[in-house]
Tab-separated table of N, CA and C in Angstrom:
chain	number	residue	atom	x	y	z
I	1	MET	N	-132.524	103.581	89.072
I	1	MET	CA	-131.201	103.928	90.001
I	1	MET	C	-130.796	105.161	89.804
I	2	GLU	N	-130.777	105.720	90.593
I	2	GLU	CA	-129.771	107.311	90.454
I	2	GLU	C	-128.848	107.859	90.429
I	3	VAL	N	-128.105	108.029	89.338
I	3	VAL	CA	-126.734	108.504	89.514
I	3	VAL	C	-126.191	110.247	90.289
I	4	VAL	N	-125.775	109.794	91.511
I	4	VAL	CA	-125.270	111.218	92.038
I	4	VAL	C	-123.959	111.291	91.847
I	5	LEU	N	-124.111	113.013	91.449
I	5	LEU	CA	-122.569	112.920	91.365
I	5	LEU	C	-122.092	114.127	92.460
I	6	GLU	N	-120.977	113.978	92.827
I	6	GLU	CA	-120.544	114.457	93.762
I	6	GLU	C	-119.084	115.362	93.207
I	7	LYS	N	-119.279	116.814	93.998
I	7	LYS	CA	-118.116	117.735	94.153
I	7	LYS	C	-116.495	116.905	94.393
I	8	GLY	N	-115.862	117.012	93.677
I	8	GLY	CA	-114.525	116.494	94.199
I	8	GLY	C	-113.359	116.563	93.072
I	9	TRP	N	-112.459	116.069	93.025
I	9	TRP	CA	-111.479	115.638	92.371
I	9	TRP	C	-111.591	114.626	91.383
I	10	ILE	N	-111.395	115.432	90.018
I	10	ILE	CA	-111.016	114.109	88.521
I	10	ILE	C	-109.886	114.197	88.246
I	11	SER	N	-109.638	112.175	88.184
I	11	SER	CA	-108.428	112.008	87.894
I	11	SER	C	-107.848	112.841	86.395
I	12	SER	N	-106.641	112.441	87.204
I	12	SER	CA	-105.577	113.291	85.202
I	12	SER	C	-105.751	111.623	84.874
I	13	ASP	N	-106.301	110.695	85.073
I	13	ASP	CA	-106.519	109.291	84.102
I	13	ASP	C	-107.571	109.354	83.611
I	14	PHE	N	-108.219	110.043	84.074
I	14	PHE	CA	-110.009	110.074	82.799
I	14	PHE	C	-109.995	110.184	81.764
I	15	ILE	N	-109.832	109.609	80.751
I	15	ILE	CA	-110.100	109.678	79.455
I	15	ILE	C	-111.128	109.309	78.948
I	16	VAL	N	-111.818	110.078	78.182
I	16	VAL	CA	-113.401	109.636	77.742
I	16	VAL	C	-112.834	109.049	75.967
I	17	LYS	N	-113.542	108.132	75.901
I	17	LYS	CA	-113.654	107.155	74.297
I	17	LYS	C	-114.724	106.893	73.778
I	18	SER	N	-114.943	107.414	72.555
I	18	SER	CA	-115.883	107.066	72.023
I	18	SER	C	-115.791	106.243	70.849
I	19	ARG	N	-115.805	104.805	70.698
I	19	ARG	CA	-115.617	103.987	69.191
I	19	ARG	C	-116.955	103.159	69.085
I	20	ARG	N	-116.549	102.693	67.660
I	20	ARG	CA	-117.490	101.590	67.148
I	20	ARG	C	-116.127	101.073	66.118
I	21	LYS	N	-116.591	100.143	65.853
I	21	LYS	CA	-116.227	99.362	64.532
I	21	LYS	C	-116.611	99.088	63.625
I	22	ASP	N	-116.079	100.172	62.434
I	22	ASP	CA	-116.874	100.189	61.483
I	22	ASP	C	-116.663	99.867	60.007
I	23	ASN	N	-115.131	99.846	59.874
I	23	ASN	CA	-114.214	99.863	58.786
I	23	ASN	C	-113.183	98.849	58.637
I	24	THR	N	-113.013	98.333	57.618
I	24	THR	CA	-111.652	97.423	57.720
I	24	THR	C	-111.091	97.889	56.530
I	25	VAL	N	-109.272	97.906	56.708
I	25	VAL	CA	-108.665	98.616	56.381
I	25	VAL	C	-107.430	97.609	55.477
I	26	ILE	N	-107.445	97.474	54.152
I	26	ILE	CA	-106.318	96.817	53.610
I	26	ILE	C	-105.468	97.083	52.730
I	27	SER	N	-104.357	96.537	52.591
I	27	SER	CA	-103.281	96.981	51.946
I	27	SER	C	-102.822	96.090	50.646
I	28	GLY	N	-102.545	96.376	49.723
I	28	GLY	CA	-101.686	94.971	49.257
I	28	GLY	C	-101.578	95.639	48.017
I	29	TYR	N	-100.730	94.725	46.646
I	29	TYR	CA	-100.389	94.896	45.127
I	29	TYR	C	-101.881	95.121	44.530
I	30	ALA	N	-102.348	95.831	43.914
I	30	ALA	CA	-103.593	95.663	43.137
I	30	ALA	C	-102.937	95.108	41.454
I	31	SER	N	-101.683	95.333	41.374
I	31	SER	CA	-101.122	94.553	40.323
I	31	SER	C	-99.437	94.612	40.296
I	32	VAL	N	-98.571	93.381	39.522
I	32	VAL	CA	-97.308	93.397	39.932
I	32	VAL	C	-96.388	93.544	38.342
I	33	PHE	N	-95.650	94.577	38.959
I	33	PHE	CA	-95.276	94.507	37.466
I	33	PHE	C	-94.332	93.052	37.037
I	34	GLY	N	-93.785	93.313	35.703
I	34	GLY	CA	-93.166	92.246	35.302
I	34	GLY	C	-93.532	91.183	35.159
I	35	VAL	N	-94.495	90.804	35.230
I	35	VAL	CA	-95.034	89.347	35.371
I	35	VAL	C	-96.257	89.106	34.325
I	36	ILE	N	-96.499	88.145	33.831
I	36	ILE	CA	-97.733	87.407	32.503
I	36	ILE	C	-98.703	87.098	33.357
I	37	ASP	N	-99.680	87.985	33.106
I	37	ASP	CA	-100.756	87.159	34.107
I	37	ASP	C	-101.530	86.283	33.092
I	38	THR	N	-102.770	85.610	33.421
I	38	THR	CA	-103.132	84.754	32.892
I	38	THR	C	-104.285	85.098	31.759
I	39	HIS	N	-104.150	86.447	30.773
I	39	HIS	CA	-104.517	86.685	29.384
I	39	HIS	C	-103.074	87.028	28.784
I	40	ASN	N	-102.475	86.665	29.328
I	40	ASN	CA	-100.278	86.641	28.327
I	40	ASN	C	-100.472	88.473	28.530
I	41	ASP	N	-100.676	88.952	29.383
I	41	ASP	CA	-100.572	90.968	29.133
I	41	ASP	C	-99.495	90.665	30.774
I	42	LEU	N	-98.594	91.995	30.141
I	42	LEU	CA	-97.212	92.304	31.628
I	42	LEU	C	-97.837	93.587	31.254
I	43	VAL	N	-97.522	93.874	32.727
I	43	VAL	CA	-97.889	94.980	32.592
I	43	VAL	C	-96.868	96.128	33.455
I	44	VAL	N	-96.144	97.706	33.110
I	44	VAL	CA	-94.476	97.660	33.327
I	44	VAL	C	-95.362	98.940	34.186
I	45	LYS	N	-93.673	99.317	34.765
I	45	LYS	CA	-93.994	100.494	35.650
I	45	LYS	C	-94.189	101.936	35.088
I	46	GLY	N	-95.350	102.685	35.305
I	46	GLY	CA	-95.643	103.703	34.521
I	46	GLY	C	-97.128	103.925	34.125
I	47	ALA	N	-97.000	102.439	34.293
I	47	ALA	CA	-98.859	102.092	33.353
I	47	ALA	C	-99.772	102.796	34.284
I	48	PHE	N	-99.271	103.055	35.860
I	48	PHE	CA	-100.923	103.830	36.317
I	48	PHE	C	-100.190	105.047	36.798
I	49	LYS	N	-99.448	105.750	36.107
I	49	LYS	CA	-98.695	106.975	35.932
I	49	LYS	C	-99.955	108.060	36.314
I	50	ASN	N	-101.461	108.159	35.755
I	50	ASN	CA	-101.996	108.931	36.407
I	50	ASN	C	-103.637	107.962	36.867
I	51	ALA	N	-102.915	107.575	37.215
I	51	ALA	CA	-104.006	107.083	38.457
I	51	ALA	C	-104.152	107.537	39.843
I	52	GLU	N	-105.740	107.743	40.152
I	52	GLU	CA	-106.011	108.740	41.199
I	52	GLU	C	-106.622	108.153	42.006
I	53	SER	N	-106.523	107.717	43.380
I	53	SER	CA	-107.020	107.030	44.017
I	53	SER	C	-108.924	107.235	44.729
I	54	HIS	N	-109.444	108.875	44.641
I	54	HIS	CA	-110.516	108.954	44.650
I	54	HIS	C	-111.302	108.559	43.028
I	55	LYS	N	-110.526	108.432	41.805
I	55	LYS	CA	-111.284	108.003	40.971
I	55	LYS	C	-111.306	106.561	40.732
I	56	VAL	N	-110.645	105.598	41.071
I	56	VAL	CA	-110.899	104.543	40.884
I	56	VAL	C	-111.845	103.327	42.112
I	57	LYS	N	-112.907	103.025	41.501
I	57	LYS	CA	-113.582	102.011	42.923
I	57	LYS	C	-113.480	100.802	42.891
I	58	LEU	N	-113.987	100.885	44.475
I	58	LEU	CA	-113.529	99.186	45.018
I	58	LEU	C	-114.418	98.513	44.771
I	59	LEU	N	-114.267	97.582	44.177
I	59	LEU	CA	-115.210	96.396	43.802
I	59	LEU	C	-115.122	94.902	44.482
I	60	TRP	N	-116.504	94.464	44.511
I	60	TRP	CA	-116.322	92.894	45.545
I	60	TRP	C	-116.326	91.772	43.884
I	61	GLN	N	-115.545	91.596	43.010
I	61	GLN	CA	-115.543	89.907	42.210
I	61	GLN	C	-115.994	91.072	40.843
I	62	HIS	N	-115.414	92.336	40.738
I	62	HIS	CA	-115.382	92.860	39.651
I	62	HIS	C	-117.059	93.199	39.042
I	63	ASP	N	-118.131	93.236	40.263
I	63	ASP	CA	-119.476	93.344	39.805
I	63	ASP	C	-119.571	95.015	40.250
I	64	VAL	N	-119.900	95.329	39.161
I	64	VAL	CA	-119.988	96.904	39.458
I	64	VAL	C	-121.393	97.384	40.162
I	65	THR	N	-122.204	96.496	40.232
I	65	THR	CA	-123.475	96.856	41.507
I	65	THR	C	-123.192	96.582	42.785
I	66	LYS	N	-121.606	95.814	43.367
I	66	LYS	CA	-121.116	95.726	44.754
I	66	LYS	C	-119.999	96.319	44.870
I	67	PRO	N	-120.051	97.726	44.931
I	67	PRO	CA	-119.162	98.569	45.257
I	67	PRO	C	-119.091	98.447	47.043
I	68	ILE	N	-117.088	98.166	47.665
I	68	ILE	CA	-117.494	97.540	48.684
I	68	ILE	C	-117.159	99.004	49.687
I	69	GLY	N	-116.609	99.741	49.083
I	69	GLY	CA	-115.739	101.025	49.789
I	69	GLY	C	-114.807	102.283	49.345
I	70	ILE	N	-113.567	102.839	49.535
I	70	ILE	CA	-113.005	103.366	49.328
I	70	ILE	C	-111.501	103.185	48.974
I	71	ILE	N	-110.659	103.712	48.142
I	71	ILE	CA	-109.970	103.147	47.419
I	71	ILE	C	-108.537	104.982	48.386
I	72	SER	N	-107.581	104.959	49.947
I	72	SER	CA	-107.049	105.506	49.867
I	72	SER	C	-105.981	105.892	49.556
I	73	LEU	N	-105.103	104.921	49.067
I	73	LEU	CA	-103.755	105.174	48.404
I	73	LEU	C	-103.558	104.239	47.471
I	74	LEU	N	-103.053	105.012	46.123
I	74	LEU	CA	-102.499	104.326	45.205
I	74	LEU	C	-101.324	104.556	44.828
I	75	LYS	N	-100.228	103.905	44.549
I	75	LYS	CA	-99.064	104.454	44.352
I	75	LYS	C	-97.542	103.152	43.766
I	76	GLU	N	-97.532	103.655	42.708
I	76	GLU	CA	-96.953	103.121	41.772
I	76	GLU	C	-95.463	102.862	42.567
I	77	ASP	N	-94.559	101.594	42.947
I	77	ASP	CA	-93.540	101.424	43.704
I	77	ASP	C	-92.564	100.817	42.375
I	78	GLU	N	-91.336	99.985	42.930
I	78	GLU	CA	-91.095	99.060	41.912
I	78	GLU	C	-91.089	98.430	42.080
I	79	TYR	N	-91.884	97.250	42.530
I	79	TYR	CA	-92.730	96.185	42.647
I	79	TYR	C	-94.237	96.154	41.622
I	80	GLY	N	-95.061	97.132	42.122
I	80	GLY	CA	-95.886	97.035	41.244
I	80	GLY	C	-96.960	98.252	41.918
I	81	LEU	N	-98.369	98.573	42.017
I	81	LEU	CA	-99.177	99.049	41.975
I	81	LEU	C	-99.510	99.069	43.647
I	82	LEU	N	-99.418	99.313	44.467
I	82	LEU	CA	-99.428	99.576	45.970
I	82	LEU	C	-100.968	100.162	45.819
I	83	LEU	N	-101.841	99.563	46.916
I	83	LEU	CA	-103.236	100.016	47.102
I	83	LEU	C	-103.459	99.886	48.648
I	84	GLU	N	-104.258	101.186	49.270
I	84	GLU	CA	-104.332	100.804	50.777
I	84	GLU	C	-106.146	101.318	50.010
I	85	ALA	N	-106.793	100.567	50.759
I	85	ALA	CA	-107.933	100.534	50.934
I	85	ALA	C	-109.470	100.841	51.821
I	86	GLU	N	-110.338	101.101	52.091
I	86	GLU	CA	-111.226	101.305	53.678
I	86	GLU	C	-112.643	100.294	52.877
I	87	ILE	N	-112.506	98.795	53.629
I	87	ILE	CA	-113.800	98.407	52.821
I	87	ILE	C	-114.915	98.512	53.945
I	88	ASN	N	-116.158	98.891	53.864
I	88	ASN	CA	-117.377	99.376	54.503
I	88	ASN	C	-117.911	98.360	54.828
I	89	ILE	N	-117.755	97.783	56.112
I	89	ILE	CA	-118.672	96.390	56.506
I	89	ILE	C	-120.032	96.646	56.660
I	90	ASN	N	-120.177	97.829	56.509
I	90	ASN	CA	-122.001	97.854	56.733
I	90	ASN	C	-122.783	97.475	55.354
I	91	THR	N	-122.097	97.349	54.217
I	91	THR	CA	-122.450	96.557	53.301
I	91	THR	C	-122.879	95.326	53.116
I	92	VAL	N	-123.731	94.391	52.628
I	92	VAL	CA	-123.407	93.357	52.447
I	92	VAL	C	-121.922	92.286	52.068
I	93	ALA	N	-122.023	92.850	50.747
I	93	ALA	CA	-120.689	92.693	49.943
I	93	ALA	C	-119.491	92.940	50.997
I	94	GLY	N	-118.948	94.237	51.500
I	94	GLY	CA	-118.280	94.690	51.945
I	94	GLY	C	-117.844	93.575	53.719
I	95	ALA	N	-119.184	93.056	54.578
I	95	ALA	CA	-118.912	92.389	54.904
I	95	ALA	C	-118.775	91.092	54.538
I	96	GLU	N	-118.807	90.322	53.756
I	96	GLU	CA	-118.870	89.192	52.974
I	96	GLU	C	-117.323	89.078	53.191
I	97	ALA	N	-117.082	90.344	52.173
I	97	ALA	CA	-115.316	90.579	51.654
I	97	ALA	C	-114.420	90.392	52.871
I	98	VAL	N	-114.584	91.218	53.992
I	98	VAL	CA	-113.899	91.279	55.188
I	98	VAL	C	-113.761	89.577	56.028
I	99	GLU	N	-115.048	89.166	55.805
I	99	GLU	CA	-114.934	88.200	56.784
I	99	GLU	C	-114.335	86.923	55.414
I	100	LEU	N	-114.465	86.789	54.952
I	100	LEU	CA	-113.563	85.876	53.998
I	100	LEU	C	-111.824	86.089	53.383
I	101	ILE	N	-111.561	87.013	53.692
I	101	ILE	CA	-110.075	88.072	53.585
I	101	ILE	C	-109.404	87.174	54.702
I	102	LYS	N	-110.204	87.511	56.160
I	102	LYS	CA	-109.695	87.265	57.254
I	102	LYS	C	-109.386	85.484	57.483
I	103	GLN	N	-110.266	84.760	56.939
I	103	GLN	CA	-110.801	83.031	57.397
I	103	GLN	C	-109.345	83.121	55.520
I	104	LYS	N	-108.939	83.758	54.950
I	104	LYS	CA	-107.694	83.316	54.025
I	104	LYS	C	-108.358	82.598	52.481
I	105	ALA	N	-109.800	82.499	52.447
I	105	ALA	CA	-110.334	81.835	51.579
I	105	ALA	C	-110.348	82.908	50.015
I	106	VAL	N	-109.943	84.466	50.258
I	106	VAL	CA	-109.996	84.952	49.539
I	106	VAL	C	-108.944	85.938	49.746
I	107	ALA	N	-107.765	86.520	48.715
I	107	ALA	CA	-106.778	87.395	48.816
I	107	ALA	C	-106.439	87.727	47.560
I	108	GLY	N	-107.341	87.708	46.527
I	108	GLY	CA	-106.571	88.440	45.752
I	108	GLY	C	-106.990	89.561	44.731
I	109	LEU	N	-106.038	90.451	44.125
I	109	LEU	CA	-106.566	91.796	43.797
I	109	LEU	C	-106.322	91.845	42.523
I	110	SER	N	-107.209	92.491	41.589
I	110	SER	CA	-107.312	92.244	40.055
I	110	SER	C	-107.931	93.775	39.931
I	111	ILE	N	-107.489	93.949	38.505
I	111	ILE	CA	-107.743	95.434	37.985
I	111	ILE	C	-108.307	95.903	36.840
I	112	GLY	N	-109.119	96.929	36.866
I	112	GLY	CA	-110.456	96.895	35.950
I	112	GLY	C	-109.968	97.719	34.937
I	113	PHE	N	-109.454	98.162	33.447
I	113	PHE	CA	-109.154	99.065	33.049
I	113	PHE	C	-109.438	99.338	31.652
I	114	SER	N	-109.254	100.463	30.645
I	114	SER	CA	-108.574	100.832	29.614
I	114	SER	C	-107.589	100.841	28.880
I	115	ILE	N	-106.976	100.050	28.180
I	115	ILE	CA	-105.574	100.704	27.887
I	115	ILE	C	-105.435	101.775	26.755
I	116	ASN	N	-104.685	102.685	27.334
I	116	ASN	CA	-103.816	104.040	26.316
I	116	ASN	C	-103.138	103.151	25.789
I	117	SER	N	-101.999	102.858	25.925
I	117	SER	CA	-100.816	102.112	25.185
I	117	SER	C	-100.576	101.215	25.590
I	118	SER	N	-100.152	100.155	24.644
I	118	SER	CA	-99.293	98.892	24.737
I	118	SER	C	-99.320	98.475	23.151
I	119	ASP	N	-98.091	97.224	23.284
I	119	ASP	CA	-97.333	96.901	22.232
I	119	ASP	C	-96.989	95.062	22.692
I	120	TYR	N	-96.690	94.780	21.949
I	120	TYR	CA	-96.563	92.962	22.121
I	120	TYR	C	-94.977	92.616	22.069
I	121	ASN	N	-94.391	92.589	23.202
I	121	ASN	CA	-93.173	91.368	23.055
I	121	ASN	C	-92.471	90.029	21.877
I	122	LYS	N	-91.758	89.427	21.366
I	122	LYS	CA	-91.209	88.956	21.177
I	122	LYS	C	-91.772	87.614	21.360
I	123	GLU	N	-92.231	87.285	22.209
I	123	GLU	CA	-92.682	86.091	22.843
I	123	GLU	C	-94.402	85.863	22.505
I	124	GLY	N	-95.050	87.034	22.042
I	124	GLY	CA	-96.154	87.536	22.095
I	124	GLY	C	-97.010	87.984	23.423
I	125	SER	N	-96.534	87.947	24.590
I	125	SER	CA	-97.151	88.711	24.828
I	125	SER	C	-97.498	90.574	25.412
I	126	ARG	N	-99.287	90.767	25.275
I	126	ARG	CA	-98.515	92.175	25.320
I	126	ARG	C	-98.577	92.895	26.705
I	127	VAL	N	-97.877	94.090	26.587
I	127	VAL	CA	-96.710	95.011	26.958
I	127	VAL	C	-97.872	95.917	27.074
I	128	ILE	N	-98.302	96.371	28.156
I	128	ILE	CA	-99.190	97.577	28.832
I	128	ILE	C	-98.556	98.718	29.309
I	129	SER	N	-98.379	99.404	28.759
I	129	SER	CA	-97.236	100.538	29.481
I	129	SER	C	-98.098	101.772	29.642
I	130	ASP	N	-99.550	102.391	29.830
I	130	ASP	CA	-100.527	102.925	29.664
I	130	ASP	C	-101.706	102.524	29.797
I	131	VAL	N	-102.558	102.871	30.964
I	131	VAL	CA	-103.952	102.657	30.991
I	131	VAL	C	-105.028	103.459	31.951
I	132	GLU	N	-105.877	103.765	31.759
I	132	GLU	CA	-106.442	104.377	32.659
I	132	GLU	C	-107.651	103.080	33.773
I	133	LEU	N	-107.352	103.134	34.574
I	133	LEU	CA	-107.758	102.868	35.929
I	133	LEU	C	-108.924	102.882	36.344
I	134	ARG	N	-109.870	101.838	36.301
I	134	ARG	CA	-111.052	102.180	36.135
I	134	ARG	C	-111.782	101.709	37.671
I	135	GLU	N	-111.434	100.679	37.888
I	135	GLU	CA	-111.590	99.877	39.516
I	135	GLU	C	-110.453	98.853	39.789
I	136	ILE	N	-110.668	98.520	40.763
I	136	ILE	CA	-109.803	97.372	41.611
I	136	ILE	C	-110.729	96.415	42.490
I	137	SER	N	-110.561	95.730	42.467
I	137	SER	CA	-111.757	94.443	42.709
I	137	SER	C	-110.775	93.270	43.636
I	138	ILE	N	-111.470	93.170	44.470
I	138	ILE	CA	-110.916	91.777	45.770
I	138	ILE	C	-112.029	90.519	44.813
I	139	VAL	N	-111.065	89.833	44.540
I	139	VAL	CA	-111.216	88.232	43.548
I	139	VAL	C	-110.735	87.206	44.075
I	140	THR	N	-111.297	86.231	43.642
I	140	THR	CA	-111.346	84.995	44.216
I	140	THR	C	-110.007	84.523	43.488
I	141	PHE	N	-110.231	84.683	42.241
I	141	PHE	CA	-108.885	84.242	41.397
I	141	PHE	C	-108.336	85.653	40.038
I	142	PRO	N	-107.112	86.077	41.059
I	142	PRO	CA	-106.602	87.355	40.053
I	142	PRO	C	-106.105	86.954	39.196
I	143	ALA	N	-106.100	87.172	38.027
I	143	ALA	CA	-105.317	87.220	36.502
I	143	ALA	C	-103.725	87.235	37.070
I	144	ASN	N	-103.411	88.141	37.300
I	144	ASN	CA	-102.063	88.227	37.757
I	144	ASN	C	-101.411	87.735	39.431
I	145	GLN	N	-101.518	86.319	39.181
I	145	GLN	CA	-101.183	85.360	40.650
I	145	GLN	C	-100.504	86.336	41.572
I	146	HIS	N	-99.793	87.374	41.316
I	146	HIS	CA	-99.075	88.017	42.783
I	146	HIS	C	-99.708	88.970	43.251
I	147	ALA	N	-100.949	89.584	42.320
I	147	ALA	CA	-101.368	90.691	42.977
I	147	ALA	C	-102.256	90.313	44.542
I	148	GLU	N	-102.384	90.568	45.340
I	148	GLU	CA	-103.241	89.912	46.590
I	148	GLU	C	-102.739	90.875	47.722
I	149	ILE	N	-103.552	90.309	48.756
I	149	ILE	CA	-103.659	91.538	49.890
I	149	ILE	C	-102.818	91.264	50.672
I	150	GLN	N	-102.089	92.028	51.332
I	150	GLN	CA	-100.634	91.634	51.858
I	150	GLN	C	-101.226	91.864	53.858
I	151	CYS	N	-102.368	92.908	53.784
I	151	CYS	CA	-102.250	93.539	54.980
I	151	CYS	C	-103.717	93.299	55.668
I	152	ILE	N	-104.384	92.970	56.661
I	152	ILE	CA	-105.678	93.637	57.167
I	152	ILE	C	-106.245	94.255	58.185
I	153	LYS	N	-107.107	95.636	58.307
I	153	LYS	CA	-106.894	95.929	60.243
I	153	LYS	C	-108.080	96.208	60.245
I	154	GLU	N	-108.532	96.235	61.270
I	154	GLU	CA	-109.905	97.159	61.590
I	154	GLU	C	-109.775	98.424	62.003
I	155	ILE	N	-110.728	99.333	61.705
I	155	ILE	CA	-110.310	100.647	62.167
I	155	ILE	C	-111.419	101.103	62.924
I	156	ASP	N	-111.222	101.737	63.973
I	156	ASP	CA	-112.252	102.650	64.378
I	156	ASP	C	-112.586	103.425	64.192
I	157	VAL	N	-113.771	103.767	64.023
I	157	VAL	CA	-114.101	105.583	63.168
I	157	VAL	C	-115.087	105.953	64.009
I	158	THR	N	-114.849	107.061	64.156
I	158	THR	CA	-115.741	107.849	65.221
I	158	THR	C	-116.366	108.640	63.991
I	159	ASP	N	-117.558	108.639	64.220
I	159	ASP	CA	-118.799	110.134	63.805
I	159	ASP	C	-118.459	111.310	64.793
I	160	SER	N	-117.353	111.844	64.114
I	160	SER	CA	-116.650	113.407	64.524
I	160	SER	C	-118.068	114.451	65.227
I	161	LEU	N	-119.701	114.127	64.354
I	161	LEU	CA	-120.287	114.794	65.290
I	161	LEU	C	-120.870	114.685	66.237
I	162	LEU	N	-121.040	113.414	66.173
I	162	LEU	CA	-121.485	112.843	67.249
I	162	LEU	C	-120.760	113.126	68.427
I	163	GLU	N	-119.344	112.740	68.362
I	163	GLU	CA	-118.088	113.080	69.188
I	163	GLU	C	-118.287	113.983	70.020
I	164	GLN	N	-118.565	114.918	68.986
I	164	GLN	CA	-118.312	116.536	69.529
I	164	GLN	C	-119.239	116.687	70.527
I	165	LYS	N	-121.010	116.518	70.381
I	165	LYS	CA	-122.100	117.014	70.774
I	165	LYS	C	-121.548	115.938	71.942
I	166	ASN	N	-120.628	114.749	72.244
I	166	ASN	CA	-120.985	113.749	73.586
I	166	ASN	C	-120.003	114.629	74.524
I	167	LEU	N	-118.785	114.956	73.759
I	167	LEU	CA	-117.593	115.834	74.435
I	167	LEU	C	-118.292	117.032	75.371
I	168	LYS	N	-119.152	118.012	74.412
I	168	LYS	CA	-120.073	119.248	74.956
I	168	LYS	C	-120.572	118.678	75.987
I	169	GLU	N	-121.300	117.795	75.933
I	169	GLU	CA	-122.292	117.205	76.788
I	169	GLU	C	-121.407	116.827	78.238
I	170	LEU	N	-120.546	116.678	78.124
I	170	LEU	CA	-119.292	116.526	79.006
I	170	LEU	C	-118.572	117.031	79.187
I	171	ALA	N	-118.328	118.337	79.216
I	171	ALA	CA	-117.491	119.724	79.182
I	171	ALA	C	-118.720	120.117	80.253
I	172	LYS	N	-119.846	120.251	80.125
I	172	LYS	CA	-121.246	120.659	80.733
I	172	LYS	C	-120.904	120.176	82.420
I	173	LEU	N	-121.293	118.411	82.323
I	173	LEU	CA	-121.229	118.230	83.163
I	173	LEU	C	-120.156	118.577	84.237
I	174	VAL	N	-119.126	118.234	83.594
I	174	VAL	CA	-117.701	118.926	83.866
I	174	VAL	C	-118.039	120.279	85.424
I	175	LYS	N	-118.426	120.808	84.417
I	175	LYS	CA	-118.552	122.554	84.734
I	175	LYS	C	-119.821	122.375	85.526
I	176	GLN	N	-120.594	121.435	85.424
I	176	GLN	CA	-121.791	121.865	86.706
I	176	GLN	C	-121.198	121.213	88.381
I	177	ILE	N	-120.181	120.152	88.188
I	177	ILE	CA	-119.138	119.693	89.256
I	177	ILE	C	-118.689	120.303	89.269
I	178	GLU	N	-118.232	121.411	88.626
I	178	GLU	CA	-116.876	122.251	89.522
I	178	GLU	C	-117.782	123.210	90.108
I	179	ASN	N	-119.180	123.548	89.810
I	179	ASN	CA	-119.503	124.753	90.384
I	179	ASN	C	-120.595	124.386	91.363
I	180	TYR	N	-120.758	123.252	91.726
I	180	TYR	CA	-121.286	122.843	92.747
I	180	TYR	C	-120.838	122.374	93.891
């Protein structure tokens, strides 16, 4: 089948989009302040003050051999440690995680850290006031039962180099049509 291009008018509604679904974004609280977890730990506001999202790994079930994406936002607010992360569905573990999150079979978040500063309160709980955050995992059973994914959304990621190449080719075609 041959495509014939004829010189003419191009509609102002003409839009070129190149998209593919690549990743899924989640957001939620990786840790909630003031909650005694299953390890009898209580994390307080300020514990994550030195956490930098680009240094913290996103893992599947605390398995260091299963990184599943990147953390784009870590921010303490009054409630806890807010997280936004992008899960790479081109990995086996990432695709599995996304499907289980969508199904609501898994929704927990859990933190892996080293304690820099802590004390014990009157009830015998360890009060953690400063940590070195190493990883955040999507888990089946979080120690802090309030730490969970609250939102999941698919995003369209466009390979910018491919898009630029396609747009340049399209521009050439448009010029050829105009000069026809």
